[in-house]
XYZ file of C-alpha atoms in Angstrom:
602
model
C 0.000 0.000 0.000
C 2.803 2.725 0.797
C 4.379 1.507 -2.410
C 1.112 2.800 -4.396
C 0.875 5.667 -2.558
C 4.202 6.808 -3.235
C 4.016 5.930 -6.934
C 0.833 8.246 -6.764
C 2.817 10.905 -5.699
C 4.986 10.628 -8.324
C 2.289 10.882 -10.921
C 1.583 14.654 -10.055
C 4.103 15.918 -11.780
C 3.335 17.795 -15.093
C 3.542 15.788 -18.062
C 7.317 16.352 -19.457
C 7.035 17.817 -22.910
C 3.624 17.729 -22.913
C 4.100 14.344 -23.872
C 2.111 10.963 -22.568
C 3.331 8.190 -21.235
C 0.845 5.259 -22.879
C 1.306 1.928 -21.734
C -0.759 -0.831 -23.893
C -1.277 -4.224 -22.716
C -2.964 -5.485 -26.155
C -1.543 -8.937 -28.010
C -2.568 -7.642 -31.556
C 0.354 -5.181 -32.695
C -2.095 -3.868 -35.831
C -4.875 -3.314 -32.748
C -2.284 -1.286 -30.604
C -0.959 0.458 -33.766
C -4.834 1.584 -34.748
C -5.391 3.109 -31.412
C -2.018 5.267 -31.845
C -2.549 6.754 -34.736
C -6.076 7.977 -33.405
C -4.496 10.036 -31.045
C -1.771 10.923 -32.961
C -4.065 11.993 -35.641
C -6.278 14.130 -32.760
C -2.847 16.158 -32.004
C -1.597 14.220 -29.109
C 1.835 13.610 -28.586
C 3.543 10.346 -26.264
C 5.882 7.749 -26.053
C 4.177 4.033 -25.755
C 5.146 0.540 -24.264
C 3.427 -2.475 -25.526
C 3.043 -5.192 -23.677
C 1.002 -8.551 -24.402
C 1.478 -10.723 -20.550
C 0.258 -9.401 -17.235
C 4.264 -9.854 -15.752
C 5.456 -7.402 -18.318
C 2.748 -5.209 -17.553
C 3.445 -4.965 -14.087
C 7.136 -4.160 -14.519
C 6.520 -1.594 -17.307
C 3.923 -0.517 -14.939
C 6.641 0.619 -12.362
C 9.815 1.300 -15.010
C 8.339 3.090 -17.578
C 5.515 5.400 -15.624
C 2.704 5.916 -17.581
C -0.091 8.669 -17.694
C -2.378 6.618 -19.386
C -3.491 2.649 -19.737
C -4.955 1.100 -22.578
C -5.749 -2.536 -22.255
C -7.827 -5.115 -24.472
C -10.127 -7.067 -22.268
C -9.274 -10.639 -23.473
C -5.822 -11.524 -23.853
C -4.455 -15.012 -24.168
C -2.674 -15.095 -20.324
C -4.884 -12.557 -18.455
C -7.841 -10.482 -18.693
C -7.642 -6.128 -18.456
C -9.297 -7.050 -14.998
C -5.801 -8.538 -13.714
C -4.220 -6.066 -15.330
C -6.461 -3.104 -13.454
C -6.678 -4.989 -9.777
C -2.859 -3.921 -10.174
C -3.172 0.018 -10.779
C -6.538 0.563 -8.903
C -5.140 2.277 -5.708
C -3.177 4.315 -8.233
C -4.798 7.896 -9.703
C -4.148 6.575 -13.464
C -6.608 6.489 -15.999
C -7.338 2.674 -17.251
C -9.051 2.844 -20.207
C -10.764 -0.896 -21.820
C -9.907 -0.642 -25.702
C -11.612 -4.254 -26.874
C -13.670 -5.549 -29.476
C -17.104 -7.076 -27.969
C -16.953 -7.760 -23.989
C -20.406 -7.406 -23.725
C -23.169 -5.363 -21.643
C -22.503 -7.420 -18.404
C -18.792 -7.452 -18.094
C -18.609 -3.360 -19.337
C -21.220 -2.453 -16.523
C -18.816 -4.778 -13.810
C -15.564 -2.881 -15.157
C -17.171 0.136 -14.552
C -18.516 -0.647 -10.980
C -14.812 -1.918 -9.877
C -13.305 1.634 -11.059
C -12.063 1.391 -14.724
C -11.651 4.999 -16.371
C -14.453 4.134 -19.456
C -14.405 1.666 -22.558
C -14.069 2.117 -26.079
C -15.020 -0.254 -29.027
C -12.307 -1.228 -31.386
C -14.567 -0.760 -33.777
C -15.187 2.813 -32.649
C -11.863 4.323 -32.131
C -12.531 7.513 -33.157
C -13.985 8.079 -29.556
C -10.650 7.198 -28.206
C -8.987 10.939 -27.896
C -11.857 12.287 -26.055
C -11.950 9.789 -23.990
C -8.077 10.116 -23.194
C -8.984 13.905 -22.434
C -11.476 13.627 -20.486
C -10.177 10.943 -18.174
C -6.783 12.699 -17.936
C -8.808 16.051 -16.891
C -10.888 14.029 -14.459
C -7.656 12.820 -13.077
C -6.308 15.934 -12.640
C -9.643 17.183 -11.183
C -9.502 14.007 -8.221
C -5.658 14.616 -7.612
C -6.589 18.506 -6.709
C -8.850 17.761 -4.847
C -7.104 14.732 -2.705
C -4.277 17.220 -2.498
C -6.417 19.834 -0.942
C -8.163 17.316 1.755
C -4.615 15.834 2.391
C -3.358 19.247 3.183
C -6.427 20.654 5.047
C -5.908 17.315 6.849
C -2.849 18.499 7.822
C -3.627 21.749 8.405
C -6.169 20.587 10.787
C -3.962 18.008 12.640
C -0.977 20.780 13.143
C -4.003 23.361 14.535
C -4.906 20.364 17.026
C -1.701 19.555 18.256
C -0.767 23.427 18.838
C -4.154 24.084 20.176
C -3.613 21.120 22.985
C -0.581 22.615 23.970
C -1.937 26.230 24.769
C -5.288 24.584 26.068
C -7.337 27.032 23.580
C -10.451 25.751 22.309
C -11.536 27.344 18.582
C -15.368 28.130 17.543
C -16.434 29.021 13.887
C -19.885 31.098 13.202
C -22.202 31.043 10.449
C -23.546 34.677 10.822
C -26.313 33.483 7.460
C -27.675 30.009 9.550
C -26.706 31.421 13.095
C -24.763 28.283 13.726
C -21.695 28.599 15.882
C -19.436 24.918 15.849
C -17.270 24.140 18.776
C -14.132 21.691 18.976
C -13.724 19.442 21.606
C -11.574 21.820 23.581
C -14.373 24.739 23.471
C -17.032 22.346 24.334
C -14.877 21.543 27.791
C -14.538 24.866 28.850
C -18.314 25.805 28.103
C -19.168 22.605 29.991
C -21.471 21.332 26.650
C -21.735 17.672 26.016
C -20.692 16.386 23.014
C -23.406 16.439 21.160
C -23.869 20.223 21.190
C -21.141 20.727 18.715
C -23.315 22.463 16.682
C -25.906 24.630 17.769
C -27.528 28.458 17.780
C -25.374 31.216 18.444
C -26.688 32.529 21.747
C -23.397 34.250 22.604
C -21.554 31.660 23.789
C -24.556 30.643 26.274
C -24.881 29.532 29.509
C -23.741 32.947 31.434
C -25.853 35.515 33.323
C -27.713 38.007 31.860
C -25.800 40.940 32.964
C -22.756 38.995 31.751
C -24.577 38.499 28.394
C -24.742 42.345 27.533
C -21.000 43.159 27.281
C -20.316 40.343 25.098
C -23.216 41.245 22.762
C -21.420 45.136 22.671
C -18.018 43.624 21.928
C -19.115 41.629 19.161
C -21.239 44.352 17.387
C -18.397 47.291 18.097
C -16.439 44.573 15.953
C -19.213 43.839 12.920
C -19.501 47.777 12.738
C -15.564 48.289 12.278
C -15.250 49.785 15.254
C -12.515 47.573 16.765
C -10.210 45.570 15.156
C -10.979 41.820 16.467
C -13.537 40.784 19.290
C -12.131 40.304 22.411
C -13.895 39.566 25.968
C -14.257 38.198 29.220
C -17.409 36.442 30.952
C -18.387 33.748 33.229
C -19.953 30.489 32.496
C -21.932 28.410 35.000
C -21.462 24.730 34.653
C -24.060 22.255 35.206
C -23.141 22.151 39.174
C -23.541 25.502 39.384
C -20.030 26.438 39.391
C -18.710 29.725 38.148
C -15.788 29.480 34.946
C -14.490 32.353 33.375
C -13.723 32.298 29.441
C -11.428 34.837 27.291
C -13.200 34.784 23.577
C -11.420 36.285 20.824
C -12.198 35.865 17.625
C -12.501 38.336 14.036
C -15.031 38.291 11.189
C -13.393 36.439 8.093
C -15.614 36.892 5.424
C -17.857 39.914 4.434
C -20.441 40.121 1.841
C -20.348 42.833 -0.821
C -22.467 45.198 1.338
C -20.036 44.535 4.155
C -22.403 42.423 6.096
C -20.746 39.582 8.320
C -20.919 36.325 6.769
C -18.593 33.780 9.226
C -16.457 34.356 12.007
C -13.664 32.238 13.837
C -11.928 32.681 16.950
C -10.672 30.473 20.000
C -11.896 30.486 23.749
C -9.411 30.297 26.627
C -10.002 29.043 30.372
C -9.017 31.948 32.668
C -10.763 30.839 35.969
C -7.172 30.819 37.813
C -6.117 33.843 36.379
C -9.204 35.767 37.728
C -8.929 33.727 41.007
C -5.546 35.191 41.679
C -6.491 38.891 40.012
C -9.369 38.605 42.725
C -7.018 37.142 45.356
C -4.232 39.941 44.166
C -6.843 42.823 44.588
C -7.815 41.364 48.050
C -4.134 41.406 49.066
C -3.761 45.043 47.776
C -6.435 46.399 49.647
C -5.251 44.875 53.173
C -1.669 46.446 52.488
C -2.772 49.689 51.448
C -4.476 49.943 54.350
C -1.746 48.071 56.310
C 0.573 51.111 55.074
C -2.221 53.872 55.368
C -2.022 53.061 59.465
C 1.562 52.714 59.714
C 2.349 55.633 57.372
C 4.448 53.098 55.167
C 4.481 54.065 51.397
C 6.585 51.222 48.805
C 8.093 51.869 45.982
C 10.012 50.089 43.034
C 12.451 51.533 40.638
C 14.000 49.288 37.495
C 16.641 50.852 36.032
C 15.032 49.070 32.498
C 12.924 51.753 31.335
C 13.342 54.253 33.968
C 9.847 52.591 35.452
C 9.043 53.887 39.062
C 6.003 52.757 40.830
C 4.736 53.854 44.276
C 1.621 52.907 46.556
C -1.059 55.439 47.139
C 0.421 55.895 51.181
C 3.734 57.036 49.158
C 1.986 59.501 47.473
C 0.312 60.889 50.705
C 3.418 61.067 52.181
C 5.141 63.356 49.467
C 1.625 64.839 49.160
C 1.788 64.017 45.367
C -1.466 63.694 42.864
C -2.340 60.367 41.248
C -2.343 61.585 37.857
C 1.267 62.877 38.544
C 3.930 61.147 36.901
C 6.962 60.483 38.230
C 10.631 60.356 37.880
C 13.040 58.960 40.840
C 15.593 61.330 40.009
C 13.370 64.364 39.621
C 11.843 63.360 43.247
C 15.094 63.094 44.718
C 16.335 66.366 43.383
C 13.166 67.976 44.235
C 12.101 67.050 47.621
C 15.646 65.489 49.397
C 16.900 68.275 52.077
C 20.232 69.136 50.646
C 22.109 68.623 53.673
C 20.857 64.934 53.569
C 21.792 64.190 49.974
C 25.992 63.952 50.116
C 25.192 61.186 52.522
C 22.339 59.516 49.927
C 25.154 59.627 46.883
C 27.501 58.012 49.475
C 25.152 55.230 50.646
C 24.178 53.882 46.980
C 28.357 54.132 45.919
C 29.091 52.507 48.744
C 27.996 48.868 46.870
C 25.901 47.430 49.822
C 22.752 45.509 48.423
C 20.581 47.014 51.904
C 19.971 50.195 53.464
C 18.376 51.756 56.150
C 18.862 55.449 56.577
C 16.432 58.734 57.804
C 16.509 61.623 56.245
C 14.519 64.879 55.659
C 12.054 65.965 52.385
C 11.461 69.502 52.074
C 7.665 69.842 50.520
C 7.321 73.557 50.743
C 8.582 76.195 52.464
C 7.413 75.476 55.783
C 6.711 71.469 55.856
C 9.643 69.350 55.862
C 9.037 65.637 56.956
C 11.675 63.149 58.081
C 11.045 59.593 56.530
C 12.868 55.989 57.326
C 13.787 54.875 54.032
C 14.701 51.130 53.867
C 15.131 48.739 51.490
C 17.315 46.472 48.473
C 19.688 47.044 45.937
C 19.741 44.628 42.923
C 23.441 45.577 41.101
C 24.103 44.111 37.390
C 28.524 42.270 37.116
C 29.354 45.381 36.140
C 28.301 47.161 39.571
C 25.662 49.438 37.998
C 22.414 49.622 40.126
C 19.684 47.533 38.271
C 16.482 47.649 40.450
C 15.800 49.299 44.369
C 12.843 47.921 45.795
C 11.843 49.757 49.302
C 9.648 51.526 52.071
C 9.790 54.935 53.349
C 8.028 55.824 56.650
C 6.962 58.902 57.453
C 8.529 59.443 61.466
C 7.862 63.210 61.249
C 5.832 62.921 64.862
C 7.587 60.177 66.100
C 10.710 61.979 65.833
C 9.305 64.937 67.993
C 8.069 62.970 70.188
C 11.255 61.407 71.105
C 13.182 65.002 70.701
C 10.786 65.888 73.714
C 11.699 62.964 75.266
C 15.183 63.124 75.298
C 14.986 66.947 76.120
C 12.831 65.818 79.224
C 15.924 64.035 80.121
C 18.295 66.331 79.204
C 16.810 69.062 81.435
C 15.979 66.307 84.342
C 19.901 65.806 84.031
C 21.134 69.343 84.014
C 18.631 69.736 87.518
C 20.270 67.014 89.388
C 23.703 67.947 88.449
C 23.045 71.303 89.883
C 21.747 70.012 92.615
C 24.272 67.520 93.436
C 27.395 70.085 92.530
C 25.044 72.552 94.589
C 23.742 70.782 97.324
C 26.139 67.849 98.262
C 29.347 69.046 96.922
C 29.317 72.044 99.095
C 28.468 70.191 102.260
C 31.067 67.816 101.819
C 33.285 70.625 101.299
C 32.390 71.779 104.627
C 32.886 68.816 105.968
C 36.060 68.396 105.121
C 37.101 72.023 106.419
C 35.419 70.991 109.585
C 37.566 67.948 110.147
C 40.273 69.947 109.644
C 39.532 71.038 112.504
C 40.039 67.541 114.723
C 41.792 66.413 117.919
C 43.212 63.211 119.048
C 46.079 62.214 122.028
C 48.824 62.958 119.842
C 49.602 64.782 117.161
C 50.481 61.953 115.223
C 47.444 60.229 115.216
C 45.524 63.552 114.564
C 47.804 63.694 111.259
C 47.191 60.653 110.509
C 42.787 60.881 111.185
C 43.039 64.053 109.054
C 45.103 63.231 106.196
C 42.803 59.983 106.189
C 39.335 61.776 106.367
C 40.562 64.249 103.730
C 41.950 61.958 101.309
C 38.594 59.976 101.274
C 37.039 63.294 101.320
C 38.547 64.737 98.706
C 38.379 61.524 96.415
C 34.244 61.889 97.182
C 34.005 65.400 95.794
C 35.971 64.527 92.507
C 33.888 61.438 91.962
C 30.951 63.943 92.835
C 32.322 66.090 89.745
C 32.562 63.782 87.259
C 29.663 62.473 87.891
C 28.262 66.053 87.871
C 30.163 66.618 84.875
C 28.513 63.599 82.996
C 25.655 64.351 83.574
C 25.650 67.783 82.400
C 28.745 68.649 81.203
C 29.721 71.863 82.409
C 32.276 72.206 80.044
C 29.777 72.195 77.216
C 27.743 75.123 78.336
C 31.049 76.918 79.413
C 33.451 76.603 76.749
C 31.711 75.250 73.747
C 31.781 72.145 71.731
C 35.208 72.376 70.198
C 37.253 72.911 73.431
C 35.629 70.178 75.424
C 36.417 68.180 72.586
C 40.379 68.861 73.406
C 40.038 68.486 76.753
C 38.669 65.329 76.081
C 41.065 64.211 73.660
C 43.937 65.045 76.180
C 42.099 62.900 78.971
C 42.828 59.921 76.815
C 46.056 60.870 75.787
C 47.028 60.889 79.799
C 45.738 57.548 80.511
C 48.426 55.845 78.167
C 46.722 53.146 76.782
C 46.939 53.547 73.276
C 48.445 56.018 70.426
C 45.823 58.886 69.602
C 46.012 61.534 66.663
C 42.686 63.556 66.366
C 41.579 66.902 64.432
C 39.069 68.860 65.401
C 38.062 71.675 62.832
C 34.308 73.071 63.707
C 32.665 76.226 63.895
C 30.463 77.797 66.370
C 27.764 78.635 64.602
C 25.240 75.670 66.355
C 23.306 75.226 69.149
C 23.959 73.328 72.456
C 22.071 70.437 71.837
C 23.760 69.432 68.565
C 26.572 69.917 71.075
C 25.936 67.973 73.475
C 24.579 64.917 70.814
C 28.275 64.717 69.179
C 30.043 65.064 72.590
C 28.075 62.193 73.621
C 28.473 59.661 70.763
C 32.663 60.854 70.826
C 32.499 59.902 74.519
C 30.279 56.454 74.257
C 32.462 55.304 71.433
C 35.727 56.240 73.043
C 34.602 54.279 76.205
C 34.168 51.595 74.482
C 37.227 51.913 72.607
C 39.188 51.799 76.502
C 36.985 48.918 77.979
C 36.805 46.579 74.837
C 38.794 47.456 71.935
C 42.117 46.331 72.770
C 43.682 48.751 70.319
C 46.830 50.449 69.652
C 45.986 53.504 67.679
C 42.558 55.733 67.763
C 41.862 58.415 65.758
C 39.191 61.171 65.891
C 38.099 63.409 63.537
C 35.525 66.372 63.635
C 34.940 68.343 60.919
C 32.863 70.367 58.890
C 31.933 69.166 55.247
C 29.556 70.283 52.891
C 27.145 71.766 55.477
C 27.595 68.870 57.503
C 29.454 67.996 60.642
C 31.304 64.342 60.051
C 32.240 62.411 64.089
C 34.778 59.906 62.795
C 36.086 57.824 64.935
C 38.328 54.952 64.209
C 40.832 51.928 66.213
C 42.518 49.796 64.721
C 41.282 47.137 67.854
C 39.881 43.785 67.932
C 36.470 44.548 66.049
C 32.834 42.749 67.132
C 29.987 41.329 65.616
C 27.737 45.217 64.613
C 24.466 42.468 63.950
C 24.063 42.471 67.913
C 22.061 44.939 69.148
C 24.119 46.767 71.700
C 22.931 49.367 73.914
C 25.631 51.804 72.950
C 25.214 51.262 69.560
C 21.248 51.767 69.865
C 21.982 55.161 72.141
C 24.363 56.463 69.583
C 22.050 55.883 66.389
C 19.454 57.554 68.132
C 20.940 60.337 69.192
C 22.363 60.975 65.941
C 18.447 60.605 64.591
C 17.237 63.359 66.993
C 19.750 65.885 65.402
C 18.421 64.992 61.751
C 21.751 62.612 61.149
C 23.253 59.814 59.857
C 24.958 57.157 61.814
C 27.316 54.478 60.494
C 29.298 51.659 62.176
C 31.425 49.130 60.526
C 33.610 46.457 62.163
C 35.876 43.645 60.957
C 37.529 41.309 63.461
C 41.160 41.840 64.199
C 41.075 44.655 61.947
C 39.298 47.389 64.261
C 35.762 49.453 64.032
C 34.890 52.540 62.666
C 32.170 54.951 63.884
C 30.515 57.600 62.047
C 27.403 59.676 62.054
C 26.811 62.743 60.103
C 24.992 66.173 61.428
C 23.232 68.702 59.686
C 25.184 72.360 60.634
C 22.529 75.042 61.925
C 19.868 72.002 62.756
């Protein structure tokens, strides 16, 4: 069988030279001859093979490829039966050419398949019936051709359509007929049998569904849009809900323009809509998750320049939903300028985190300080690819804390007073009183006075410093920059390690920015003395762009910066409080660096 086929395929070719291959199975040469020059004499041209045995026949049949057969229908060794049960799954004409074979057997040659007959004694019919039964053939191998390819056709559609799970539909807009695959009658939960049926709009849906897809398809009939494209819900025969995408376009028109058939493909998108529904739940609980906690998001891709922000970011930089934005325009609008050196440091610095305050300026008299945290996604080459983040607005939060820690600042300053006041003058009255003592000898008066005034006298410096800790007197007497010296030569005297500082400020701020930077110098430094276990310090206070940078750095032991030490906490919030920045880095065995940055004239 795949041999025929294949020798059928061969037989589509166009006939070379125009000529015709003619094989003849006839065993009378002047029979054979008589039938030539019939169609020679009608204007056709050919090259012939006789044969006169049904084993030549079928090797000519295969060698010499012929267009046409003529056979007789009695031969000596076979009959033109034999000879046509061989070439009957072929496409080839096989035309009887006999003398009388009577009404019976011509009626049975016809009914197997043979092409016609024609009488010897009528050969003049012979080149019309060679025409016609090559046009017929050419008609029959068309049309095979076309069903084997739409065949095809059809089988690639079904194989692509059951990998993208699409179901097609095709609508007679003259009978109203709509037909669905196999795929389309799933997802419209129809049985199989309803293949074929009325267009009611793809059926089974509500009747407020049914009203949109009705618009959609007549917006596309009228021109109006380019294919037909929508959404609705199906209810299944349990009463379940099932969403379908239909898309489809009008193929054929009439000459008034009037739709004649339409085709188009249905899509199962219940899971889509069940997480676009679960999605738009989620969205809602964290917008109002960051409407409480005054917590906009944002995400910037470098791809595109795309920046998109929640509607609590907005609020916070009090900006209008229709207004677009640009990260960089944002940053150079709103970013206090005092803040932004330290910004352009943080993203060079190569970290893929961050967590730093800093101030927006949103008019001339509202500036808000926000906690901006969040992730930096970097490309090989280093260049920022993506920040994905939160700001917070701590505006109130951070007053409420300055009040706070000015509470304690002034409950401080009291009890120093009170203490250098109050108990350091009585005990320097009591030591001028035992001053005053007597005992049996003189010796052992010497010795009672020298001991009472020693302890004495160690009681009132202790009072001191801790009067001077509290408050530091030094601060509201001298100013920042020489209690900063005196400090510095403190820890040169105790001996314990090499120290090189500079100090380079001006005086041009206010006593509590003072006090904040004298405080972090003398928390680190303690540490530094009770932990460190360094060699060298150094300290460095200076101003810089509007800014004053506390550097301080050993070259000591190092520590793990993930725990969350007191100090550390106190420092970073004090540094807050004044607007700042605060920094610490550590590497074991290679020392710790602390730094924090202040706004000048805070």
């Amino acid at each position: 069988m795949a041999h025929y086929k294949y020798y059928t395929y061969d037989l589509t070719i166009q006939l070379k030279d125009n000529k015709l291959n003619i094989l003849i199975l006839e065993d009378v040469a002047e029979d054979a001859e008589l039938a030539l020059y019939e169609l020679k004499r009608a204007g056709f041209q050919f090259e012939y093979h006789r044969v006169d045995n049904l084993k030549d026949f079928k090797f000519k049949l295969f060698d010499f490829l012929p267009h046409v057969v003529l056979s007789d229908y009695n031969l000596p060794s076979c009959s033109a039966i034999d000879a046509f049960d061989l070439v009957k799954e072929i496409n080839l004409p096989f035309i009887i050419v006999s003398g009388i074979i009577g009404e019976e057997n011509a009626v049975e040659a016809l009914k197997l398949g043979v092409t016609d007959l024609v009488s010897k004694d009528s050969l003049s019919r012979l080149p019309i019936v060679v025409e016609r039964a090559l046009n017929e053939q050419k008609v029959t191998r068309e049309k095979k051709s076309a069903e084997h390819e739409l065949i095809l056709n059809k089988e690639r559609l079904e194989l692509a359509l059951e990998g993208t799970d699409l179901g097609i539909w095709d609508l007679d807009f003259m009978s109203n007929a709509i037909v669905y695959n196999n795929k389309s009658l799933e997802i419209l939960g129809f049985d199989a049998e309803d293949a074929i049926q009325d267009f009611k709009y793809f059926q089974k849906y509500d009747t407020d569904e049914q009203q949109y897809v009705v618009d959609a398809m007549n917006e596309h009939i009228a021109g109006e849009a380019p294919f037909f494209d929508q959404e609705f819900y199906v209810r299944n025969k349990t009463g379940a809900v099932k969403w379908v995408l239909a898309r489809g376009k009008i193929i054929r028109r009439s000459l008034k323009g009037e739709p004649l058939r339409a085709s188009g493909t249905l899509f199962d998108i219940t899971e889509k809509k069940v997480y676009e529904e679960q999605l738009r739940k989620n969205q809602s609980i964290l917008e109002n998750a960051e409407s409480v906690a005054h917590v906009g998001s944002y995400e910037w891709n470098a791809k595109g320049n795309s920046f998109v922000v929640s509607a609590e970011f907005r609020r916070i930089f009090e900006l209008t939903d229709e207004e677009e934005l640009s990260v960089f325009k944002l940053i150079r609008q709103t970013m206090h300028e005092q803040d932004k050196p330290y910004f352009k440091e943080m993203l060079a610095s190569g970290k893929n985190f961050f967590d730093i305050e800093h101030r927006i300026v949103l008019g001339e008299d509202l500036t808000k300080i926000v906690r901006n945290t969040g992730n930096i996604s970097t490309g090989n080459d280093g260049k920022i690819l993506s920040v994905l983040g939160v700001v917070q607005d701590i505006t109130e939060q951070r007053e409420i804390s300055k009040s706070i820690f000015n509470a304690q600042q002034f409950e401080r300053s009291r009890m120093a007073r009170d203490i250098h006041d109050g108990i350091g003058q009585m005990l320097v009255a009591a030591k001028f009183k035992l001053s005053s003592l007597e005992a049996n000898s003189e010796e052992e008066l010497t010795r009672k006075k020298d001991d009472v005034e020693d302890l004495l006298a160690t009681t009132i410096e202790e009072v001191r410093r801790v009067s001077r800790n509290l408050s530091n007197r030094h601060l509201e007497e001298f100013g920042l920059s020489k209690t900063m010296h005196y400090l510095m030569e403190e820890i040169e005297n105790m001996g314990e390690f090499e120290v090189d500082y500079v100090i380079d400020i001006p005086d041009d701020y206010d006593m509590e920015l003072s006090n904040t930077i004298y405080r972090i110098a003398q928390e680190a430094i303690n540490n530094i003395v009770k932990y460190a276990k360094a060699e060298h310090v150094s300290v460095r206070i200076e101003a810089v762009d509007k800014n004053i940078v506390l550097e301080i750095k050993d070259d000591g032991i190092g520590f793990d910066t993930e725990i969350k030490w007191n100090g550390i906490k106190n420092m970073k919030e004090r540094t807050s409080l004044q607007n700042g920045h605060f920094e610490i880095t550590s590497v074991p065995k290679k020392g710790t660096l602390v730094k924090s940055w202040f706004p000048i004239n805070n």
